[in-house]
Amino acid sequence: MSEAWWKRSVVYQIYPRSFCDSNGDGIGDLAGITARLDHLQQLGVDVVWLSPVYKSPNDDNGYDISDYRDIMDEFGTMADFDVMLAAMHERGLKLMMDLVVNHTSDEHAWFQQARRSRDNPYHDYYIWREPKDGREPNNWEAAFSGSAWEWNEATGEYYLHMFSRKQPDLNWENPKVRAEVFEMMQFWLAKGVDGFRMDVINMISKPYRADGSLPDAPVVRPGFLQPGFGLVTNGPRLLEFLREMKQQVLSHHDGITVGEAPLATITQGVEITHEDSGALNMLFQFEHMELDSVAGHPNGKWALKALDLRDLKATMSRWQDALHGRGWNSLYLGNHDQPRPVSRFGDDERWRVESAKMLGTWLHMMQGTPYVYQGEELGMTNMPFASVDDLRDIESINVYQVAVGERGEDPAQVFAAILAKGRDNARTPVQWDATPNAGFSSGRPWIAVNPNCSDVNAAQALADPDSVFHHYRRLIELRRRHPVIVHGRHALLLPDDPQVYAYTRTLGGQTLLVVCNFGDQSPSFSWPAPLRGSRASLLIANLAVAEPAVAADFTLRPYEARVYLCQGEAS
Ligand code: NOJ
């Protein structure tokens, strides 16, 4: 097992628009990030993943890039970026940029050229198709609703966009596109950045048929457009493109890479992150994010279903076990696309602090590189949006219009799904203190601040040794001290228990035992037979536990989490 630095690291994700606003325009910015680096240093993270800061018309908050080598006006200048990067490096923090190269903005110079004429040198940078029977070339629905094809009058063709119509997909079959992307990556590496998070990277190879057409997706919602994502993820040339990127760019730097890979299977995960033959360090896989939606439902993530903890155990364990010693993975419960974990998997009212700590413990003791999304370390919760007018996210706004306006679904039910799963939940401003606008901005924030900011904020959390923040800090510290947390072999206990999630990690004669209560009942826990009578010390817990800890059965309190280090092997 090689000792790569990114295996020992913890990553903190910054969504710059909502992190900290330094100039009072209501939008977070780079100088705001620089001003708040103490917070990250106190938490003890190693790497920052910065969501896109490039020039963008903001149809999708920066995931629609119009210039890869310049900074978004609202976020500052390249000089601000250089100052921020130097400040991070001075503190020993590394910086991972967001690489969004499945698509550009339609305002990117390449697309502006490409759409002019069929013989423009940039035309082939994008994916164009003739109408089929006078209409869109196939039945795919874009991620942000509507057809995945948009008509372009000047060339008499449609272009493909898997997200909004302002995010045309790049044509990776064209070697010039790949060369442009690789050069752009070199540009940022030459500035000193330490790696890339790759946006929907497993969508770059499209499933062309021999005649160049793109097949219809299976019909799951008769009479409407169909989700096409199952067809465009993990395409035939994906691994080849990634290996080329590795050979041209990544292999020359000791950086960190994580590929966002919706619908990736474990086989693909092993292939892409394989220690010898893979191309990326780790993936963001989505299986555990899909367990609280009805499988196969045409409404996708919006078709809500209560999580069955046994499904989470089965999914996580399959990934933990399959990658051990072969590949690597990221560990995450939240990011800018997901609701807040404490609201989704814990209890964000009575047991907010306990359940936020439990979830952090559960995640950070697993095998992989943990990611902390801004505000997660404070136990920030979902947002009680009052109406559709308060939403800012293109995905939620469009899905509401289409589901209610076109498909005639019940508005209350659609809004309830948005409250539970909408991306704006994670995008409300970071709550720094109890001053107006939670200390995020002196101006009017671009999206409302969560009203619980007077209780839930960083100033309060730092001052309270029992806060979620200090618990996360201790979890991060433990990873640094105990190789078993980084490299131990995982084994699931109690696969059929619907409330207690327990697992072990084993390395060199030591076993880490992690026991988490995912509910508000008080179940009992019996020590696994091989560890009975072994010497055990309590490494961390979210509730006071009487010392000295001995290997004795115990009753768990609501949302309790305990981690023991035992001398001896459990498996
Ligand atoms: C995944 C990103 O995380 C999300 O925020 C974005 O909307 C899509 N990719 C499109 O870039």
XYZ file of C-alpha atoms and ligand atoms in Angstrom:
582
model
C 0.000 0.000 0.000
C 1.637 3.245 -1.089
C 1.712 6.146 1.357
C 0.297 8.946 -0.796
C -0.202 12.230 1.078
C -3.796 12.581 -0.112
C -4.700 9.336 1.651
C -3.809 10.910 4.960
C -5.579 14.178 4.188
C -8.912 15.749 4.990
C -10.411 18.088 2.398
C -12.596 21.115 3.126
C -14.902 22.326 0.366
C -15.490 26.035 -0.123
C -18.461 27.230 -2.157
C -17.125 30.758 -2.630
C -20.410 32.506 -3.309
C -21.617 31.602 0.186
C -18.415 31.500 2.225
C -17.491 35.071 3.162
C -18.126 38.418 1.486
C -15.320 40.968 1.962
C -16.768 43.915 0.009
C -20.412 44.076 1.023
C -21.974 43.188 -2.345
C -23.755 40.208 -0.777
C -21.649 37.657 -2.665
C -18.752 35.739 -1.136
C -15.346 36.370 -2.698
C -11.670 35.413 -2.730
C -10.577 38.094 -0.272
C -13.278 36.766 2.057
C -11.728 33.310 1.859
C -8.254 34.678 2.592
C -9.649 36.477 5.621
C -11.127 33.276 7.044
C -8.220 30.857 6.683
C -7.712 30.770 10.456
C -10.980 28.862 10.700
C -9.684 26.133 8.402
C -6.362 25.977 10.155
C -8.020 25.596 13.528
C -10.158 22.803 12.160
C -6.981 21.111 10.971
C -7.869 20.269 7.372
C -5.122 19.719 4.809
C -6.664 20.619 1.474
C -9.229 23.108 0.207
C -11.451 22.198 -2.718
C -12.627 25.453 -4.199
C -15.833 25.321 -6.256
C -15.410 27.269 -9.529
C -14.069 30.812 -9.330
C -13.568 31.317 -13.069
C -15.244 33.940 -15.263
C -18.885 32.957 -15.613
C -22.311 34.395 -16.413
C -23.555 32.334 -13.435
C -26.366 30.409 -14.997
C -25.263 27.570 -12.679
C -23.225 29.527 -10.114
C -19.870 29.206 -11.850
C -20.293 25.683 -13.239
C -20.805 27.474 -16.563
C -17.374 28.883 -17.385
C -16.796 31.565 -20.012
C -13.039 31.936 -19.421
C -10.979 29.220 -17.730
C -8.016 31.530 -17.190
C -9.690 34.445 -15.484
C -11.603 35.077 -12.242
C -15.334 35.765 -11.908
C -15.953 39.516 -11.482
C -17.921 39.094 -8.246
C -15.128 37.021 -6.700
C -12.261 39.436 -7.366
C -9.178 39.391 -9.569
C -6.307 37.087 -10.434
C -4.218 39.130 -7.986
C -6.717 38.231 -5.241
C -6.398 34.615 -6.278
C -2.597 34.721 -6.040
C -2.791 36.284 -2.587
C -5.266 33.606 -1.456
C -3.143 30.760 -2.809
C 0.023 32.119 -1.176
C -1.839 32.535 2.136
C -3.064 28.945 1.954
C 0.402 27.600 1.182
C 1.927 29.637 3.995
C -0.399 27.808 6.357
C 0.384 24.420 4.882
C -2.999 24.167 3.160
C -3.147 22.775 -0.356
C -5.605 23.988 -2.998
C -7.662 21.816 -5.296
C -9.396 23.631 -8.171
C -12.710 22.640 -9.710
C -12.150 21.451 -13.263
C -15.385 21.804 -15.227
C -14.647 20.409 -18.668
C -17.630 18.316 -19.631
C -19.110 21.625 -20.776
C -18.365 25.345 -20.995
C -20.657 28.344 -20.844
C -22.368 29.275 -24.106
C -20.632 32.620 -23.535
C -17.175 31.022 -23.791
C -15.222 32.349 -26.817
C -15.012 28.792 -28.215
C -18.778 28.415 -28.308
C -19.341 31.920 -29.605
C -17.147 30.947 -32.571
C -18.466 27.411 -32.849
C -22.078 28.437 -33.257
C -21.372 30.840 -36.152
C -20.921 28.368 -38.983
C -20.316 24.717 -39.668
C -16.858 25.450 -41.055
C -15.705 27.595 -38.157
C -12.497 26.093 -36.691
C -14.199 25.859 -33.283
C -17.384 24.217 -34.546
C -16.111 20.739 -33.753
C -15.315 21.723 -30.142
C -18.974 20.979 -29.341
C -21.525 18.294 -30.162
C -23.876 19.125 -33.048
C -26.552 17.043 -34.683
C -29.055 17.527 -37.485
C -32.744 17.508 -36.603
C -34.363 14.090 -36.662
C -37.801 14.078 -38.283
C -37.798 17.854 -37.927
C -37.090 17.861 -34.198
C -34.500 17.132 -31.474
C -32.071 14.335 -32.347
C -33.178 12.180 -29.408
C -35.399 12.043 -26.319
C -32.864 13.054 -23.654
C -33.889 15.377 -20.880
C -31.238 17.761 -19.536
C -30.346 17.690 -15.835
C -31.936 21.090 -15.376
C -35.157 20.142 -17.230
C -36.172 20.547 -20.860
C -34.545 18.850 -23.837
C -30.792 18.221 -23.773
C -30.699 19.703 -27.291
C -30.895 23.371 -28.222
C -31.501 24.709 -31.715
C -28.813 26.904 -33.296
C -30.274 28.934 -36.147
C -26.967 29.965 -37.758
C -25.877 26.396 -38.507
C -29.284 24.715 -38.696
C -28.284 22.184 -36.050
C -28.916 21.278 -32.452
C -26.150 21.301 -29.854
C -26.031 18.965 -26.878
C -26.197 20.258 -23.312
C -26.624 17.720 -20.522
C -27.177 20.557 -18.011
C -28.681 23.988 -18.851
C -28.868 25.314 -22.390
C -26.142 27.737 -21.347
C -23.788 24.782 -20.677
C -22.990 23.207 -24.065
C -21.107 19.878 -23.823
C -17.568 19.808 -25.177
C -16.642 17.289 -27.844
C -13.866 15.222 -26.268
C -13.521 13.165 -29.452
C -11.751 16.214 -30.904
C -8.039 16.023 -29.950
C -7.852 19.830 -30.011
C -10.382 20.011 -27.175
C -8.329 17.614 -25.109
C -5.145 19.582 -25.823
C -6.875 22.847 -24.782
C -8.058 21.276 -21.514
C -4.618 19.848 -20.739
C -2.930 23.205 -21.430
C -5.423 24.974 -19.204
C -4.688 22.490 -16.411
C -0.973 23.224 -16.853
C -1.733 26.940 -16.537
C -3.198 26.433 -13.060
C -0.568 23.925 -11.999
C 2.109 26.403 -13.025
C 0.464 28.869 -10.647
C 1.030 26.324 -7.913
C -2.378 24.741 -7.358
C -2.248 21.235 -5.920
C -4.866 19.301 -7.833
C -8.315 19.116 -9.345
C -11.827 18.063 -8.485
C -13.272 17.057 -11.840
C -16.891 17.967 -12.455
C -19.033 15.112 -13.885
C -15.857 13.744 -15.419
C -17.394 10.381 -16.239
C -19.700 12.099 -18.747
C -17.004 13.258 -21.185
C -17.167 10.218 -23.494
C -20.531 10.006 -25.238
C -22.045 6.732 -26.488
C -21.930 7.395 -30.241
C -23.252 4.715 -32.547
C -21.356 3.798 -35.701
C -23.332 6.377 -37.707
C -22.480 9.102 -35.168
C -25.970 9.313 -33.711
C -26.756 9.249 -29.997
C -29.373 6.655 -29.021
C -32.698 7.412 -27.364
C -32.894 6.730 -23.646
C -35.299 4.024 -22.418
C -38.802 5.404 -21.876
C -39.551 5.667 -18.156
C -42.074 8.505 -18.379
C -44.235 8.004 -21.489
C -45.109 11.179 -23.362
C -42.268 13.229 -21.897
C -38.510 13.595 -22.220
C -36.399 10.799 -20.703
C -33.391 10.975 -18.362
C -30.337 10.319 -20.550
C -27.712 10.214 -17.826
C -27.496 6.435 -17.733
C -26.268 6.589 -21.316
C -23.705 9.376 -21.061
C -21.925 8.289 -17.906
C -18.971 5.894 -18.179
C -18.824 6.105 -21.975
C -16.601 3.931 -24.166
C -13.548 6.237 -24.269
C -13.660 7.543 -20.692
C -10.694 5.625 -19.361
C -8.663 6.350 -22.477
C -9.275 10.122 -22.130
C -8.415 10.060 -18.439
C -5.239 8.080 -19.034
C -4.217 10.598 -21.677
C -4.811 13.371 -19.140
C -2.730 11.464 -16.632
C 0.110 10.951 -19.056
C 0.081 14.531 -20.378
C -0.567 16.406 -17.147
C -1.238 14.607 -13.893
C 1.718 12.231 -13.815
C 4.100 15.207 -13.763
C 2.726 16.499 -10.456
C 2.236 14.979 -7.022
C -1.281 16.410 -6.869
C -4.671 15.287 -5.658
C -7.452 14.337 -8.072
C -11.048 13.423 -7.449
C -13.506 12.699 -10.224
C -17.189 13.342 -9.755
C -18.819 10.211 -11.161
C -22.607 9.945 -11.033
C -23.875 6.395 -11.574
C -20.354 4.953 -11.334
C -20.295 1.297 -10.391
C -17.716 -0.295 -8.111
C -16.010 -1.923 -11.099
C -15.582 1.481 -12.695
C -14.447 2.905 -9.372
C -11.704 0.304 -9.098
C -10.695 0.786 -12.728
C -10.468 4.572 -12.567
C -8.701 4.789 -9.199
C -6.562 1.677 -9.518
C -3.161 2.129 -7.863
C -1.252 1.036 -10.972
C -3.438 1.344 -14.020
C -6.006 3.959 -12.951
C -5.993 7.634 -13.784
C -7.440 9.479 -10.791
C -6.829 9.217 -7.050
C -10.468 8.862 -6.055
C -14.080 9.389 -7.111
C -17.200 10.933 -5.761
C -19.561 8.032 -6.259
C -23.279 8.587 -5.642
C -24.751 5.263 -4.552
C -25.135 6.278 -0.910
C -26.729 9.579 -1.990
C -29.468 7.740 -3.855
C -30.777 5.559 -1.030
C -33.394 8.044 0.132
C -35.012 8.241 -3.320
C -37.318 5.662 -4.897
C -35.041 3.540 -7.117
C -35.752 3.862 -10.837
C -38.429 6.540 -10.372
C -38.570 8.995 -13.305
C -38.508 11.909 -10.839
C -35.048 10.784 -9.730
C -33.808 12.364 -6.517
C -37.104 14.214 -5.977
C -39.024 10.951 -5.421
C -38.479 10.868 -1.654
C -38.200 7.718 0.415
C -37.056 7.180 3.996
C -33.536 5.822 4.272
C -33.263 2.209 5.416
C -29.995 2.077 7.342
C -29.396 -1.482 6.133
C -29.152 -0.160 2.561
C -26.548 2.368 3.639
C -24.543 -0.390 5.313
C -24.666 -2.602 2.248
C -23.650 0.198 -0.116
C -20.861 1.676 1.957
C -19.420 -1.724 2.786
C -19.314 -2.825 -0.829
C -17.261 0.279 -1.723
C -15.061 0.003 1.370
C -14.259 -3.635 0.724
C -13.859 -3.560 -3.062
C -11.394 -0.675 -3.067
C -9.234 -1.916 -0.195
C -5.650 -2.300 -1.358
C -6.620 -1.626 -4.974
C -8.015 1.851 -5.375
C -9.138 4.693 -3.138
C -12.254 6.706 -2.510
C -13.570 9.945 -1.153
C -15.859 9.990 1.877
C -18.655 12.538 1.859
C -22.127 13.145 3.187
C -22.624 16.682 1.936
C -21.519 19.180 -0.671
C -22.998 22.112 -2.607
C -25.353 19.761 -4.485
C -26.724 17.896 -1.482
C -28.922 18.849 1.450
C -27.287 19.284 4.845
C -26.352 15.872 6.326
C -27.690 16.617 9.815
C -31.117 17.418 8.356
C -31.030 14.484 5.974
C -29.569 11.659 8.068
C -29.745 13.009 11.631
C -32.170 15.127 13.623
C -31.675 18.854 13.080
C -33.856 19.867 16.024
C -33.671 18.073 19.384
C -30.521 16.081 18.600
C -28.794 18.484 16.215
C -25.423 18.573 17.970
C -25.402 14.870 18.884
C -26.444 13.663 15.453
C -24.097 16.008 13.556
C -21.200 14.647 15.631
C -22.378 11.072 15.171
C -22.508 11.447 11.402
C -19.045 13.019 11.322
C -17.657 10.190 13.453
C -19.277 7.548 11.284
C -17.769 9.066 8.127
C -14.314 10.053 9.347
C -13.445 6.634 10.722
C -13.960 4.965 7.342
C -11.382 4.167 4.700
C -10.978 7.004 2.214
C -10.301 10.729 2.129
C -12.967 12.629 4.110
C -14.516 15.805 2.706
C -16.044 18.452 4.953
C -18.413 20.835 3.213
C -18.440 24.397 4.572
C -20.760 24.693 7.558
C -20.932 20.929 8.121
C -18.359 21.408 10.883
C -20.859 23.763 12.545
C -23.787 21.396 12.182
C -25.525 23.803 9.782
C -29.014 22.658 8.797
C -31.351 22.752 5.804
C -33.076 26.053 5.123
C -36.778 26.610 5.858
C -37.461 28.359 2.514
C -40.980 29.823 2.551
C -41.703 29.781 -1.166
C -40.322 29.173 -4.634
C -39.429 32.870 -4.835
C -36.745 32.330 -2.190
C -34.949 29.700 -4.272
C -31.880 30.592 -6.338
C -30.821 27.264 -7.827
C -31.599 26.712 -11.521
C -32.220 23.010 -10.869
C -34.932 23.564 -8.228
C -36.538 26.518 -9.993
C -36.800 24.600 -13.272
C -37.976 21.342 -11.741
C -40.777 23.182 -9.960
C -41.909 24.838 -13.201
C -41.858 21.618 -15.192
C -43.305 19.296 -12.536
C -46.130 21.664 -11.590
C -46.599 23.590 -14.847
C -46.143 20.840 -17.414
C -46.741 17.537 -15.661
C -49.461 18.788 -13.343
C -47.909 17.422 -10.129
C -49.099 18.636 -6.733
C -47.283 21.945 -5.960
C -47.135 21.221 -2.220
C -45.529 17.848 -2.815
C -43.023 19.233 -5.315
C -42.057 22.028 -2.931
C -41.708 19.534 -0.070
C -39.251 17.563 -2.186
C -37.286 20.752 -2.914
C -37.183 21.572 0.797
C -35.778 18.102 1.472
C -33.384 17.717 -1.447
C -32.844 21.121 -3.098
C -29.264 22.297 -3.529
C -29.985 25.731 -2.045
C -30.096 24.053 1.385
C -26.318 23.841 1.286
C -25.828 27.218 -0.336
C -27.093 29.580 2.347
C -24.286 31.742 3.742
C -21.834 30.293 6.240
C -22.882 31.369 9.711
C -19.859 33.058 11.247
C -21.371 34.828 14.243
C -24.571 36.303 15.680
C -24.197 39.733 14.029
C -26.522 40.747 11.144
C -26.350 38.394 8.163
C -24.444 35.970 10.393
C -21.222 37.901 9.743
C -21.231 36.707 6.129
C -21.751 40.112 4.526
C -22.404 43.726 5.412
C -24.701 43.898 2.380
C -27.816 41.969 1.385
C -26.822 38.323 0.838
C -27.586 36.837 -2.599
C -29.538 34.073 -0.838
C -31.215 34.282 2.566
C -29.310 33.428 5.736
C -30.696 30.546 7.789
C -32.729 32.004 10.680
C -31.025 29.661 13.172
C -27.777 31.644 12.787
C -28.011 33.221 16.220
C -27.555 29.744 17.790
C -25.630 27.958 15.081
C -22.486 29.877 14.186
C -18.706 29.611 14.174
C -18.040 32.099 16.989
C -20.297 30.150 19.325
C -18.844 26.817 18.162
C -15.249 27.837 18.690
C -15.990 29.046 22.202
C -17.740 25.801 23.202
C -15.396 22.820 23.712
C -18.359 20.469 23.196
C -19.372 21.916 19.832
C -19.666 20.072 16.546
C -16.635 22.072 15.380
C -14.341 20.784 18.131
C -15.601 17.253 17.586
C -14.671 17.489 13.886
C -11.290 18.949 14.875
C -10.653 15.938 17.103
C -11.754 13.506 14.389
C -9.289 15.099 11.959
C -6.515 14.951 14.549
C -7.179 11.241 15.172
C -6.708 10.420 11.494
C -3.291 12.018 11.692
C -2.279 9.969 14.726
C -3.626 6.498 13.902
C -2.615 4.683 10.702
C -5.468 2.216 11.296
C -7.907 5.025 10.419
C -6.139 5.591 7.107
C -5.277 2.051 6.081
C -7.197 -0.435 8.227
C -9.260 -3.125 6.559
C -12.963 -2.459 7.001
C -15.488 -5.025 8.240
C -19.186 -4.396 8.800
C -20.882 -5.649 11.986
C -24.637 -6.128 12.469
C -25.629 -5.833 8.773
C -29.316 -6.358 9.616
C -29.671 -3.957 12.506
C -31.946 -1.084 11.390
C -30.568 1.488 13.833
C -27.025 0.698 15.002
C -24.258 1.118 12.437
C -21.108 -0.608 13.695
C -17.893 -1.487 11.872
C -14.276 -2.266 12.526
C -11.016 -1.287 10.851
C -8.036 -3.546 11.395
C -4.324 -2.994 10.879
C -1.195 -4.548 12.363
C -2.762 -6.131 15.447
C -5.017 -3.174 16.249
C -8.739 -2.843 15.710
C -10.768 0.296 15.607
C -14.363 -0.307 16.669
C -16.900 2.293 15.557
C -20.434 2.157 16.976
C -23.039 4.705 15.872
C -26.686 5.025 16.782
C -28.620 6.436 13.810
C -31.818 7.041 15.765
C -33.382 8.349 18.958
C -34.098 4.949 20.577
C -31.673 3.332 23.031
C -30.540 -0.013 21.587
C -27.900 -2.146 23.247
C -24.593 -3.130 21.723
C -22.653 -6.347 22.339
C -18.925 -6.441 21.725
C -17.921 -8.631 18.813
C -16.736 -11.988 20.158
C -13.100 -11.745 18.954
C -12.640 -8.468 20.834
C -14.245 -9.505 24.104
C -11.826 -9.125 26.950
C -9.279 -7.251 24.815
C -7.716 -4.039 26.036
C -9.764 -1.187 24.635
C -9.387 2.549 24.913
C -12.009 5.091 23.984
C -10.643 7.314 21.198
C -13.613 9.615 20.802
C -17.307 9.793 21.663
C -20.019 12.385 21.199
C -21.438 11.922 24.696
C -19.673 11.558 28.023
C -18.617 7.939 28.593
C -17.375 6.717 31.960
C -13.665 5.844 31.976
C -11.880 3.534 32.085
C -13.479 2.007 29.029
C -13.535 -1.750 29.090
C -14.773 -4.207 26.531
C -18.226 -4.492 28.040
C -21.621 -4.376 26.369
C -23.428 -1.061 26.605
C -26.668 0.733 25.828
C -26.476 3.496 23.269
C -28.133 6.817 23.925
C -29.929 8.676 21.071
C -27.477 9.386 18.231
C -24.551 8.248 20.346
C -21.231 7.476 18.649
C -18.199 5.789 20.225
C -14.863 4.785 18.773
C -12.635 2.318 20.602
C -9.093 1.273 19.790
C -8.582 -2.366 20.731
C -5.420 -4.413 20.921
C -6.236 -7.479 18.870
C -7.757 -8.256 15.511
C -11.478 -8.423 14.934
C -11.309 -9.924 11.468
C -21.870 18.884 -10.823
C -21.710 20.082 -9.954
O -21.312 19.695 -8.685
C -23.023 20.831 -9.989
O -23.094 21.851 -9.039
C -23.225 21.350 -11.388
O -24.491 21.951 -11.489
C -23.111 20.239 -12.429
N -22.055 19.316 -12.172
C -22.885 20.832 -13.794
O -21.600 21.388 -13.873
